[in-house]
Amino acid sequence: MCIRRKQLLRLALPLVRTHGFSREALSRSVLSLPEPHPAPLNETAVSALFGKGEDARRTLIEAWLSEGLADMKNAPSKSLKDILSHRLRYNEPVLGLLPEAFATLATPSGFCLFDASPALKHSTSIADEACSVSEDKSIGPLWYARRASLAAVYTAAELHQMNSPDTAYEFLADLLQSSSKLGNAIGDVGQFASYVGRSWAGIIKSRGVLL
Amino acid sequence: MQTLTRRLSRPTCKFAVVRPSWTSPLPTATLRLNHTSSNQGSKDVDSRFTHFGFQTVREEEKESLVKGVFNSVASNYDVMNDAMSMGVHRLWKDEYVSSLRPGARGPLKCIDLAGGTGDIALRILDYARENYADRETSVDVVDINGEMLKEGYKRFKKTMYHNTPQVRFIESNAQALPEEQFPDNTYDLYTIAFGIRNCTSVPDVLKEAYRVLKPGGTFACLEFSRVTNPLFNMLYDQYSFSVIPMLGSILAGDRESYQYLVESIRKFPPQPEFAKMIQDAGFATGGLHEGKGGAWTDLWGGIACIHRGVKV
């Protein structure tokens, strides 16, 4: 990607608080350059750089989400609770704009009426980044299970934050605790099931059914 | 070639605001066997070659040869475009102009290069007027070829824009726009449609585009390009090299000019290379890929392509 386009996207992010995820924010990004332009970009220039119509807004929203992902490294500690709380805090300045932003991402410009893939990509990338920052050592099926559960936890916490921002962090902590208990319970059930299975196999062998 | 050679006489033109630089000797240049390097002063006088379709010619000859081609095709240019593309060129030009949305945020000062017959200029003015009630957007139509400008002037005489400040016709060379006539940082929008491939030095055209655009101004180029699908490309080649020169021969009595037009398309750089040239000229563009967030948009599988850049 052209460096200048990336630079303009980065300069547009602070403007989201005042101008929303809008073409106006992208247009005004040139006013924040080291050598600022005398006027914001016109519609033609915004479309040329960032896409026509809603595509430009989607570009800005995706840039904002990428910035949030990169910011997760700055969490105060490596615990999952702190990392995901830090990510929720990133949402706070633009909380009121998020429902509409996610709706815009889910409404593609093509023929589909609804596209869930941006939402899935958002939650799974946050889960993956959280595991990476917390130096998670899971391997095999546990690698996927860990990320799937964190994605579900974060999605629930973010939805809760949009409705009730004050209790979002406690809700996140409760969910993380429940999911670790659930993980332990599933592990215990699995262990018990394999024990029972081995016992039955031993009984059947001793009866001479399988030679 | 004989037909082209006979047509190398200088035309008379009513629009002699600025004389094109092909009337004076071109500066010397180092050996250039492709269009990617720009003209620079050099002591090496002997090795200056470029392509003219599939032929290799001296640089200083190319402008005259291209001029000869367009002198020949000027009077039936639109008819031939309709015949060759079966009217599709109108759709491409409509898509090109509507993607730029002139007039959406106030009047624009536009310059349309190689815009002789006024196709794009008329579309820009109509779009701004019909969609945004904008009667202040203006277009300077610039072409090196006086005959093409005459056709454009005639077309505009039938419209409401004739004798208004919204349109001007200027004869000049896109590679060297005179600074007194085209000062720095003047225009909001620079368009060039199906013309840049005929220029001797594409980097020089891009450099001049960058100079005359204001900060935040947009460069937009509509040009024939490379078809990405191999099967479609094969059919397109067959059509281009068989049907188009034949149509030129039947409808315009000039097979060679249309043969050149078809060959020149094949010599133009492919989409990513041209996007890189636009970036090298200083423009900010989308990523080096097609489509959303990309530096270009293919039309009809790449037969035509719109490249955009912004002066930041």
Tab-separated table of N, CA, C and O in Angstrom, chain B residues 68-180:
chain	number	residue	atom	x	y	z
B	68	GLY	N	0.019	12.822	-37.183
B	68	GLY	CA	-0.480	12.424	-38.495
B	68	GLY	C	-1.650	11.461	-38.380
B	68	GLY	O	-2.644	11.575	-39.096
B	69	VAL	N	-1.529	10.504	-37.460
B	69	VAL	CA	-2.610	9.543	-37.247
B	69	VAL	C	-3.892	10.269	-36.866
B	69	VAL	O	-4.961	10.031	-37.440
B	70	PHE	N	-3.781	11.185	-35.913
B	70	PHE	CA	-4.997	11.835	-35.426
B	70	PHE	C	-5.535	12.879	-36.386
B	70	PHE	O	-6.742	13.146	-36.398
B	71	ASN	N	-4.671	13.468	-37.196
B	71	ASN	CA	-5.182	14.323	-38.271
B	71	ASN	C	-6.046	13.494	-39.203
B	71	ASN	O	-7.100	13.929	-39.662
B	72	SER	N	-5.582	12.273	-39.425
B	72	SER	CA	-6.285	11.397	-40.350
B	72	SER	C	-7.625	10.939	-39.784
B	72	SER	O	-8.612	10.846	-40.517
B	73	VAL	N	-7.661	10.638	-38.493
B	73	VAL	CA	-8.882	10.043	-37.930
B	73	VAL	C	-9.847	11.074	-37.350
B	73	VAL	O	-10.978	10.733	-37.019
B	74	ALA	N	-9.410	12.321	-37.210
B	74	ALA	CA	-10.195	13.324	-36.466
B	74	ALA	C	-11.650	13.428	-36.912
B	74	ALA	O	-12.573	13.426	-36.099
B	75	SER	N	-11.869	13.521	-38.202
B	75	SER	CA	-13.233	13.821	-38.661
B	75	SER	C	-14.189	12.652	-38.433
B	75	SER	O	-15.394	12.845	-38.337
B	76	ASN	N	-13.679	11.395	-38.393
B	76	ASN	CA	-14.600	10.288	-38.092
B	76	ASN	C	-14.263	9.612	-36.781
B	76	ASN	O	-14.598	8.468	-36.559
B	77	TYR	N	-13.626	10.337	-35.886
B	77	TYR	CA	-13.134	9.716	-34.653
B	77	TYR	C	-14.274	9.059	-33.867
B	77	TYR	O	-14.174	7.900	-33.459
B	78	ASP	N	-15.353	9.803	-33.679
B	78	ASP	CA	-16.445	9.262	-32.866
B	78	ASP	C	-17.146	8.102	-33.574
B	78	ASP	O	-17.497	7.107	-32.932
B	79	VAL	N	-17.335	8.233	-34.851
B	79	VAL	CA	-17.976	7.137	-35.604
B	79	VAL	C	-17.125	5.876	-35.496
B	79	VAL	O	-17.629	4.780	-35.258
B	80	MET	N	-15.829	6.051	-35.657
B	80	MET	CA	-14.946	4.884	-35.597
B	80	MET	C	-14.915	4.285	-34.198
B	80	MET	O	-14.882	3.070	-34.031
B	81	ASN	N	-14.923	5.130	-33.186
B	81	ASN	CA	-14.953	4.604	-31.815
B	81	ASN	C	-16.201	3.764	-31.599
B	81	ASN	O	-16.156	2.695	-30.992
B	82	ASP	N	-17.320	4.255	-32.113
B	82	ASP	CA	-18.571	3.490	-31.983
B	82	ASP	C	-18.489	2.167	-32.721
B	82	ASP	O	-18.918	1.130	-32.226
B	83	ALA	N	-17.912	2.222	-33.914
B	83	ALA	CA	-17.840	0.991	-34.721
B	83	ALA	C	-16.884	-0.009	-34.085
B	83	ALA	O	-17.184	-1.194	-33.984
B	84	MET	N	-15.751	0.457	-33.639
B	84	MET	CA	-14.726	-0.469	-33.114
B	84	MET	C	-15.145	-1.086	-31.788
B	84	MET	O	-14.893	-2.247	-31.537
B	85	SER	N	-15.754	-0.285	-30.946
B	85	SER	CA	-16.084	-0.800	-29.611
B	85	SER	C	-17.556	-1.152	-29.485
B	85	SER	O	-18.025	-1.465	-28.399
B	86	MET	N	-18.279	-1.059	-30.594
B	86	MET	CA	-19.734	-1.329	-30.602
B	86	MET	C	-20.437	-0.466	-29.570
B	86	MET	O	-21.329	-0.907	-28.866
B	87	GLY	N	-19.993	0.767	-29.481
B	87	GLY	CA	-20.633	1.716	-28.580
B	87	GLY	C	-20.205	1.606	-27.126
B	87	GLY	O	-20.595	2.433	-26.301
B	88	VAL	N	-19.391	0.601	-26.805
B	88	VAL	CA	-19.029	0.376	-25.396
B	88	VAL	C	-18.178	1.507	-24.842
B	88	VAL	O	-18.213	1.785	-23.644
B	89	HIS	N	-17.431	2.190	-25.702
B	89	HIS	CA	-16.578	3.277	-25.201
B	89	HIS	C	-17.402	4.339	-24.476
B	89	HIS	O	-16.914	5.003	-23.563
B	90	ARG	N	-18.671	4.499	-24.887
B	90	ARG	CA	-19.543	5.471	-24.214
B	90	ARG	C	-19.804	5.052	-22.774
B	90	ARG	O	-19.830	5.867	-21.848
B	91	LEU	N	-19.997	3.726	-22.573
B	91	LEU	CA	-20.217	3.226	-21.209
B	91	LEU	C	-18.972	3.447	-20.365
B	91	LEU	O	-19.051	3.834	-19.194
B	92	TRP	N	-17.809	3.174	-20.943
B	92	TRP	CA	-16.565	3.356	-20.199
B	92	TRP	C	-16.386	4.822	-19.796
B	92	TRP	O	-16.012	5.115	-18.661
B	93	LYS	N	-16.655	5.700	-20.732
B	93	LYS	CA	-16.476	7.128	-20.431
B	93	LYS	C	-17.490	7.588	-19.391
B	93	LYS	O	-17.171	8.389	-18.510
B	94	ASP	N	-18.721	7.056	-19.462
B	94	ASP	CA	-19.738	7.398	-18.448
B	94	ASP	C	-19.292	6.923	-17.072
B	94	ASP	O	-19.394	7.643	-16.083
B	95	GLU	N	-18.782	5.687	-17.023
B	95	GLU	CA	-18.315	5.110	-15.755
B	95	GLU	C	-17.134	5.930	-15.219
B	95	GLU	O	-17.048	6.218	-14.029
B	96	TYR	N	-16.247	6.319	-16.103
B	96	TYR	CA	-15.053	7.106	-15.745
B	96	TYR	C	-15.468	8.417	-15.096
B	96	TYR	O	-15.028	8.758	-13.997
B	97	VAL	N	-16.344	9.153	-15.753
B	97	VAL	CA	-16.746	10.462	-15.229
B	97	VAL	C	-17.583	10.315	-13.965
B	97	VAL	O	-17.389	11.052	-13.004
B	98	SER	N	-18.497	9.350	-13.949
B	98	SER	CA	-19.352	9.234	-12.752
B	98	SER	C	-18.532	8.782	-11.543
B	98	SER	O	-18.852	9.139	-10.409
B	99	SER	N	-17.444	8.053	-11.763
B	99	SER	CA	-16.616	7.642	-10.621
B	99	SER	C	-15.886	8.845	-10.022
B	99	SER	O	-15.477	8.819	-8.871
B	100	LEU	N	-15.724	9.905	-10.802
B	100	LEU	CA	-15.013	11.087	-10.303
B	100	LEU	C	-15.950	12.049	-9.566
B	100	LEU	O	-15.488	12.886	-8.796
B	101	ARG	N	-17.250	11.933	-9.847
B	101	ARG	CA	-18.275	12.771	-9.199
B	101	ARG	C	-17.915	14.262	-9.219
B	101	ARG	O	-17.837	14.907	-8.163
B	102	PRO	N	-17.707	14.828	-10.376
B	102	PRO	CA	-17.378	16.255	-10.410
B	102	PRO	C	-18.571	17.090	-9.944
B	102	PRO	O	-19.706	16.813	-10.294
B	103	GLY	N	-18.277	18.082	-9.131
B	103	GLY	CA	-19.339	18.956	-8.648
B	103	GLY	C	-19.981	18.509	-7.351
B	103	GLY	O	-20.814	19.232	-6.796
B	104	ALA	N	-19.583	17.342	-6.815
B	104	ALA	CA	-20.234	16.829	-5.599
B	104	ALA	C	-19.999	17.747	-4.404
B	104	ALA	O	-20.834	17.879	-3.521
B	105	ARG	N	-18.804	18.333	-4.354
B	105	ARG	CA	-18.481	19.193	-3.215
B	105	ARG	C	-18.119	20.588	-3.691
B	105	ARG	O	-17.140	21.155	-3.244
B	106	GLY	N	-18.880	21.087	-4.625
B	106	GLY	CA	-18.571	22.435	-5.103
B	106	GLY	C	-17.912	22.379	-6.470
B	106	GLY	O	-17.507	21.315	-6.941
B	107	PRO	N	-17.814	23.528	-7.121
B	107	PRO	CA	-17.273	23.563	-8.484
B	107	PRO	C	-15.800	23.177	-8.530
B	107	PRO	O	-15.049	23.432	-7.588
B	108	LEU	N	-15.426	22.531	-9.634
B	108	LEU	CA	-14.047	22.107	-9.821
B	108	LEU	C	-13.457	22.799	-11.034
B	108	LEU	O	-14.152	23.068	-12.016
B	109	LYS	N	-12.157	23.035	-10.955
B	109	LYS	CA	-11.442	23.521	-12.130
B	109	LYS	C	-10.729	22.293	-12.712
B	109	LYS	O	-9.856	21.717	-12.064
B	110	CYS	N	-11.136	21.907	-13.895
B	110	CYS	CA	-10.660	20.646	-14.472
B	110	CYS	C	-9.816	20.908	-15.709
B	110	CYS	O	-9.994	21.927	-16.387
B	111	ILE	N	-8.923	19.979	-15.970
B	111	ILE	CA	-8.174	20.013	-17.231
B	111	ILE	C	-8.256	18.639	-17.852
B	111	ILE	O	-8.045	17.631	-17.163
B	112	ASP	N	-8.605	18.587	-19.114
B	112	ASP	CA	-8.740	17.321	-19.811
B	112	ASP	C	-7.714	17.288	-20.936
B	112	ASP	O	-7.796	18.050	-21.893
B	113	LEU	N	-6.708	16.396	-20.769
B	113	LEU	CA	-5.652	16.301	-21.762
B	113	LEU	C	-6.014	15.289	-22.841
B	113	LEU	O	-6.759	14.342	-22.585
B	114	ALA	N	-5.466	15.521	-24.002
B	114	ALA	CA	-5.780	14.691	-25.182
B	114	ALA	C	-7.294	14.618	-25.330
B	114	ALA	O	-7.856	13.583	-25.699
B	115	GLY	N	-7.940	15.717	-25.018
B	115	GLY	CA	-9.403	15.733	-24.980
B	115	GLY	C	-10.030	16.360	-26.188
B	115	GLY	O	-11.136	16.867	-26.098
B	116	GLY	N	-9.311	16.320	-27.298
B	116	GLY	CA	-9.696	17.051	-28.500
B	116	GLY	C	-11.175	17.098	-28.834
B	116	GLY	O	-11.758	18.167	-28.994
B	117	THR	N	-11.824	15.931	-28.927
B	117	THR	CA	-13.214	15.956	-29.403
B	117	THR	C	-14.205	16.307	-28.296
B	117	THR	O	-15.391	16.396	-28.546
B	118	GLY	N	-13.698	16.536	-27.090
B	118	GLY	CA	-14.568	17.080	-26.038
B	118	GLY	C	-15.485	16.076	-25.360
B	118	GLY	O	-16.356	16.462	-24.592
B	119	ASP	N	-15.265	14.794	-25.635
B	119	ASP	CA	-16.089	13.733	-25.016
B	119	ASP	C	-16.148	13.846	-23.503
B	119	ASP	O	-17.207	13.867	-22.886
B	120	ILE	N	-14.983	13.852	-22.903
B	120	ILE	CA	-14.901	13.817	-21.439
B	120	ILE	C	-15.334	15.154	-20.860
B	120	ILE	O	-16.064	15.207	-19.870
B	121	ALA	N	-14.900	16.241	-21.477
B	121	ALA	CA	-15.248	17.574	-20.974
B	121	ALA	C	-16.765	17.748	-20.922
B	121	ALA	O	-17.322	18.227	-19.928
B	122	LEU	N	-17.436	17.312	-21.976
B	122	LEU	CA	-18.893	17.450	-22.016
B	122	LEU	C	-19.557	16.602	-20.933
B	122	LEU	O	-20.492	17.039	-20.266
B	123	ARG	N	-19.032	15.426	-20.754
B	123	ARG	CA	-19.580	14.550	-19.703
B	123	ARG	C	-19.372	15.151	-18.312
B	123	ARG	O	-20.257	15.077	-17.455
B	124	ILE	N	-18.199	15.744	-18.078
B	124	ILE	CA	-17.929	16.349	-16.775
B	124	ILE	C	-18.916	17.492	-16.515
B	124	ILE	O	-19.531	17.580	-15.444
B	125	LEU	N	-19.081	18.341	-17.489
B	125	LEU	CA	-19.966	19.501	-17.300
B	125	LEU	C	-21.419	19.067	-17.144
B	125	LEU	O	-22.149	19.584	-16.298
B	126	ASP	N	-21.832	18.089	-17.943
B	126	ASP	CA	-23.215	17.593	-17.838
B	126	ASP	C	-23.454	16.928	-16.488
B	126	ASP	O	-24.506	17.095	-15.871
B	127	TYR	N	-22.487	16.140	-16.031
B	127	TYR	CA	-22.638	15.440	-14.751
B	127	TYR	C	-22.783	16.429	-13.613
B	127	TYR	O	-23.675	16.310	-12.771
B	128	ALA	N	-21.922	17.449	-13.600
B	128	ALA	CA	-21.971	18.450	-12.523
B	128	ALA	C	-23.296	19.223	-12.571
B	128	ALA	O	-23.911	19.498	-11.539
B	129	ARG	N	-23.747	19.517	-13.781
B	129	ARG	CA	-24.989	20.290	-13.916
B	129	ARG	C	-26.204	19.449	-13.545
B	129	ARG	O	-27.059	19.890	-12.769
B	130	GLU	N	-26.286	18.237	-14.038
B	130	GLU	CA	-27.499	17.422	-13.832
B	130	GLU	C	-27.601	16.881	-12.415
B	130	GLU	O	-28.695	16.724	-11.896
B	131	ASN	N	-26.463	16.569	-11.803
B	131	ASN	CA	-26.516	15.953	-10.473
B	131	ASN	C	-26.420	16.958	-9.333
B	131	ASN	O	-26.961	16.705	-8.254
B	132	TYR	N	-25.719	18.056	-9.553
B	132	TYR	CA	-25.481	18.977	-8.448
B	132	TYR	C	-25.837	20.423	-8.779
B	132	TYR	O	-25.470	21.335	-8.053
B	133	ALA	N	-26.520	20.620	-9.891
B	133	ALA	CA	-26.913	21.982	-10.321
B	133	ALA	C	-25.704	22.910	-10.322
B	133	ALA	O	-25.771	24.070	-9.897
B	134	ASP	N	-24.590	22.354	-10.758
B	134	ASP	CA	-23.332	23.103	-10.731
B	134	ASP	C	-23.068	23.691	-12.109
B	134	ASP	O	-22.891	22.957	-13.070
B	135	ARG	N	-23.050	25.010	-12.177
B	135	ARG	CA	-22.745	25.673	-13.447
B	135	ARG	C	-21.430	26.440	-13.360
B	135	ARG	O	-21.149	27.301	-14.186
B	136	GLU	N	-20.644	26.146	-12.305
B	136	GLU	CA	-19.364	26.835	-12.150
B	136	GLU	C	-18.162	25.950	-12.481
B	136	GLU	O	-17.079	26.465	-12.693
B	137	THR	N	-18.362	24.647	-12.485
B	137	THR	CA	-17.249	23.749	-12.862
B	137	THR	C	-16.799	24.090	-14.285
B	137	THR	O	-17.620	24.329	-15.164
B	138	SER	N	-15.485	24.125	-14.476
B	138	SER	CA	-14.974	24.475	-15.802
B	138	SER	C	-13.958	23.430	-16.246
B	138	SER	O	-13.339	22.761	-15.420
B	139	VAL	N	-13.813	23.298	-17.551
B	139	VAL	CA	-12.859	22.339	-18.106
B	139	VAL	C	-12.014	23.020	-19.171
B	139	VAL	O	-12.555	23.644	-20.082
B	140	ASP	N	-10.704	22.884	-19.042
B	140	ASP	CA	-9.798	23.315	-20.112
B	140	ASP	C	-9.484	22.087	-20.955
B	140	ASP	O	-8.869	21.139	-20.450
B	141	VAL	N	-9.907	22.100	-22.195
B	141	VAL	CA	-9.670	20.963	-23.090
B	141	VAL	C	-8.360	21.212	-23.820
B	141	VAL	O	-8.230	22.197	-24.556
B	142	VAL	N	-7.407	20.336	-23.585
B	142	VAL	CA	-6.067	20.531	-24.148
B	142	VAL	C	-5.738	19.370	-25.073
B	142	VAL	O	-5.961	18.213	-24.727
B	143	ASP	N	-5.210	19.682	-26.232
B	143	ASP	CA	-4.803	18.617	-27.160
B	143	ASP	C	-3.660	19.162	-28.011
B	143	ASP	O	-3.622	20.349	-28.341
B	144	ILE	N	-2.773	18.264	-28.380
B	144	ILE	CA	-1.643	18.655	-29.225
B	144	ILE	C	-2.106	18.823	-30.674
B	144	ILE	O	-1.420	19.448	-31.480
B	145	ASN	N	-3.271	18.260	-30.973
B	145	ASN	CA	-3.720	18.201	-32.359
B	145	ASN	C	-4.863	19.179	-32.640
B	145	ASN	O	-5.950	19.053	-32.079
B	146	GLY	N	-4.587	20.128	-33.488
B	146	GLY	CA	-5.573	21.145	-33.789
B	146	GLY	C	-6.824	20.603	-34.454
B	146	GLY	O	-7.926	21.100	-34.219
B	147	GLU	N	-6.665	19.575	-35.282
B	147	GLU	CA	-7.835	19.014	-35.970
B	147	GLU	C	-8.802	18.388	-34.982
B	147	GLU	O	-10.025	18.519	-35.113
B	148	MET	N	-8.255	17.718	-34.007
B	148	MET	CA	-9.123	17.104	-32.982
B	148	MET	C	-9.830	18.195	-32.180
B	148	MET	O	-11.012	18.082	-31.856
B	149	LEU	N	-9.102	19.262	-31.862
B	149	LEU	CA	-9.719	20.366	-31.118
B	149	LEU	C	-10.843	21.018	-31.924
B	149	LEU	O	-11.860	21.433	-31.363
B	150	LYS	N	-10.642	21.093	-33.224
B	150	LYS	CA	-11.697	21.671	-34.083
B	150	LYS	C	-12.971	20.863	-33.945
B	150	LYS	O	-14.068	21.418	-33.866
B	151	GLU	N	-12.821	19.540	-33.952
B	151	GLU	CA	-14.002	18.679	-33.811
B	151	GLU	C	-14.688	18.920	-32.476
B	151	GLU	O	-15.915	18.962	-32.377
B	152	GLY	N	-13.875	19.076	-31.432
B	152	GLY	CA	-14.437	19.334	-30.114
B	152	GLY	C	-15.161	20.665	-30.055
B	152	GLY	O	-16.250	20.784	-29.492
B	153	TYR	N	-14.552	21.660	-30.644
B	153	TYR	CA	-15.149	22.997	-30.666
B	153	TYR	C	-16.493	22.965	-31.389
B	153	TYR	O	-17.485	23.537	-30.931
B	154	LYS	N	-16.519	22.237	-32.503
B	154	LYS	CA	-17.773	22.105	-33.268
B	154	LYS	C	-18.845	21.424	-32.414
B	154	LYS	O	-19.998	21.827	-32.405
B	155	ARG	N	-18.449	20.382	-31.709
B	155	ARG	CA	-19.414	19.668	-30.856
B	155	ARG	C	-19.967	20.597	-29.788
B	155	ARG	O	-21.143	20.626	-29.502
B	156	PHE	N	-19.097	21.382	-29.167
B	156	PHE	CA	-19.536	22.243	-28.076
B	156	PHE	C	-20.403	23.399	-28.558
B	156	PHE	O	-21.187	23.969	-27.783
B	157	LYS	N	-20.276	23.730	-29.825
B	157	LYS	CA	-21.132	24.797	-30.367
B	157	LYS	C	-22.605	24.403	-30.318
B	157	LYS	O	-23.477	25.261	-30.316
B	158	LYS	N	-22.866	23.110	-30.264
B	158	LYS	CA	-24.264	22.652	-30.210
B	158	LYS	C	-24.789	22.595	-28.776
B	158	LYS	O	-25.930	22.212	-28.540
B	159	THR	N	-23.942	22.926	-27.815
B	159	THR	CA	-24.361	22.792	-26.404
B	159	THR	C	-24.506	24.162	-25.752
B	159	THR	O	-24.139	25.191	-26.306
B	160	MET	N	-24.977	24.143	-24.505
B	160	MET	CA	-25.183	25.397	-23.769
B	160	MET	C	-23.867	25.958	-23.226
B	160	MET	O	-23.846	27.049	-22.673
B	161	TYR	N	-22.780	25.174	-23.362
B	161	TYR	CA	-21.515	25.625	-22.788
B	161	TYR	C	-20.698	26.477	-23.764
B	161	TYR	O	-19.677	27.055	-23.366
B	162	HIS	N	-21.136	26.527	-25.006
B	162	HIS	CA	-20.388	27.296	-26.006
B	162	HIS	C	-20.355	28.768	-25.606
B	162	HIS	O	-21.372	29.328	-25.162
B	163	ASN	N	-19.197	29.401	-25.773
B	163	ASN	CA	-19.039	30.816	-25.413
B	163	ASN	C	-19.314	31.124	-23.946
B	163	ASN	O	-19.790	32.214	-23.603
B	164	THR	N	-19.071	30.161	-23.094
B	164	THR	CA	-19.170	30.416	-21.643
B	164	THR	C	-17.796	30.181	-21.032
B	164	THR	O	-16.941	29.535	-21.655
B	165	PRO	N	-17.591	30.658	-19.812
B	165	PRO	CA	-16.287	30.417	-19.173
B	165	PRO	C	-16.094	28.953	-18.747
B	165	PRO	O	-15.039	28.595	-18.251
B	166	GLN	N	-17.114	28.131	-18.982
B	166	GLN	CA	-17.001	26.743	-18.497
B	166	GLN	C	-16.090	25.888	-19.366
B	166	GLN	O	-15.659	24.826	-18.929
B	167	VAL	N	-15.817	26.312	-20.581
B	167	VAL	CA	-14.950	25.480	-21.429
B	167	VAL	C	-13.985	26.357	-22.225
B	167	VAL	O	-14.348	27.443	-22.677
B	168	ARG	N	-12.768	25.872	-22.338
B	168	ARG	CA	-11.766	26.508	-23.186
B	168	ARG	C	-11.063	25.418	-23.982
B	168	ARG	O	-10.908	24.304	-23.479
B	169	PHE	N	-10.620	25.784	-25.170
B	169	PHE	CA	-9.874	24.831	-26.010
B	169	PHE	C	-8.472	25.374	-26.208
B	169	PHE	O	-8.304	26.498	-26.657
B	170	ILE	N	-7.484	24.568	-25.838
B	170	ILE	CA	-6.100	25.033	-25.885
B	170	ILE	C	-5.240	23.992	-26.566
B	170	ILE	O	-5.286	22.802	-26.214
B	171	GLU	N	-4.441	24.434	-27.516
B	171	GLU	CA	-3.544	23.505	-28.218
B	171	GLU	C	-2.204	23.515	-27.482
B	171	GLU	O	-1.537	24.544	-27.395
B	172	SER	N	-1.828	22.375	-26.937
B	172	SER	CA	-0.568	22.300	-26.197
B	172	SER	C	-0.135	20.859	-26.049
B	172	SER	O	-0.905	19.925	-26.304
B	173	ASN	N	1.111	20.684	-25.611
B	173	ASN	CA	1.708	19.360	-25.460
B	173	ASN	C	1.627	18.927	-24.002
B	173	ASN	O	2.098	19.634	-23.115
B	174	ALA	N	1.027	17.786	-23.758
B	174	ALA	CA	0.839	17.302	-22.381
B	174	ALA	C	2.161	17.109	-21.644
B	174	ALA	O	2.211	17.145	-20.426
B	175	GLN	N	3.240	16.894	-22.404
B	175	GLN	CA	4.539	16.653	-21.759
B	175	GLN	C	5.214	17.937	-21.321
B	175	GLN	O	6.161	17.904	-20.530
B	176	ALA	N	4.772	19.036	-21.852
B	176	ALA	CA	5.437	20.305	-21.544
B	176	ALA	C	4.400	21.416	-21.606
B	176	ALA	O	4.369	22.192	-22.560
B	177	LEU	N	3.557	21.481	-20.604
B	177	LEU	CA	2.534	22.532	-20.558
B	177	LEU	C	3.214	23.839	-20.155
B	177	LEU	O	3.876	23.892	-19.115
B	178	PRO	N	3.086	24.884	-20.922
B	178	PRO	CA	3.781	26.135	-20.598
B	178	PRO	C	3.302	26.690	-19.261
B	178	PRO	O	2.109	26.767	-18.994
B	179	GLU	N	4.274	27.100	-18.449
B	179	GLU	CA	3.922	27.540	-17.096
B	179	GLU	C	3.108	28.817	-17.064
B	179	GLU	O	2.301	29.014	-16.153
B	180	GLU	N	3.303	29.669	-18.049
B	180	GLU	CA	2.538	30.911	-18.003
B	180	GLU	C	1.071	30.650	-18.333
B	180	GLU	O	0.178	31.354	-17.859
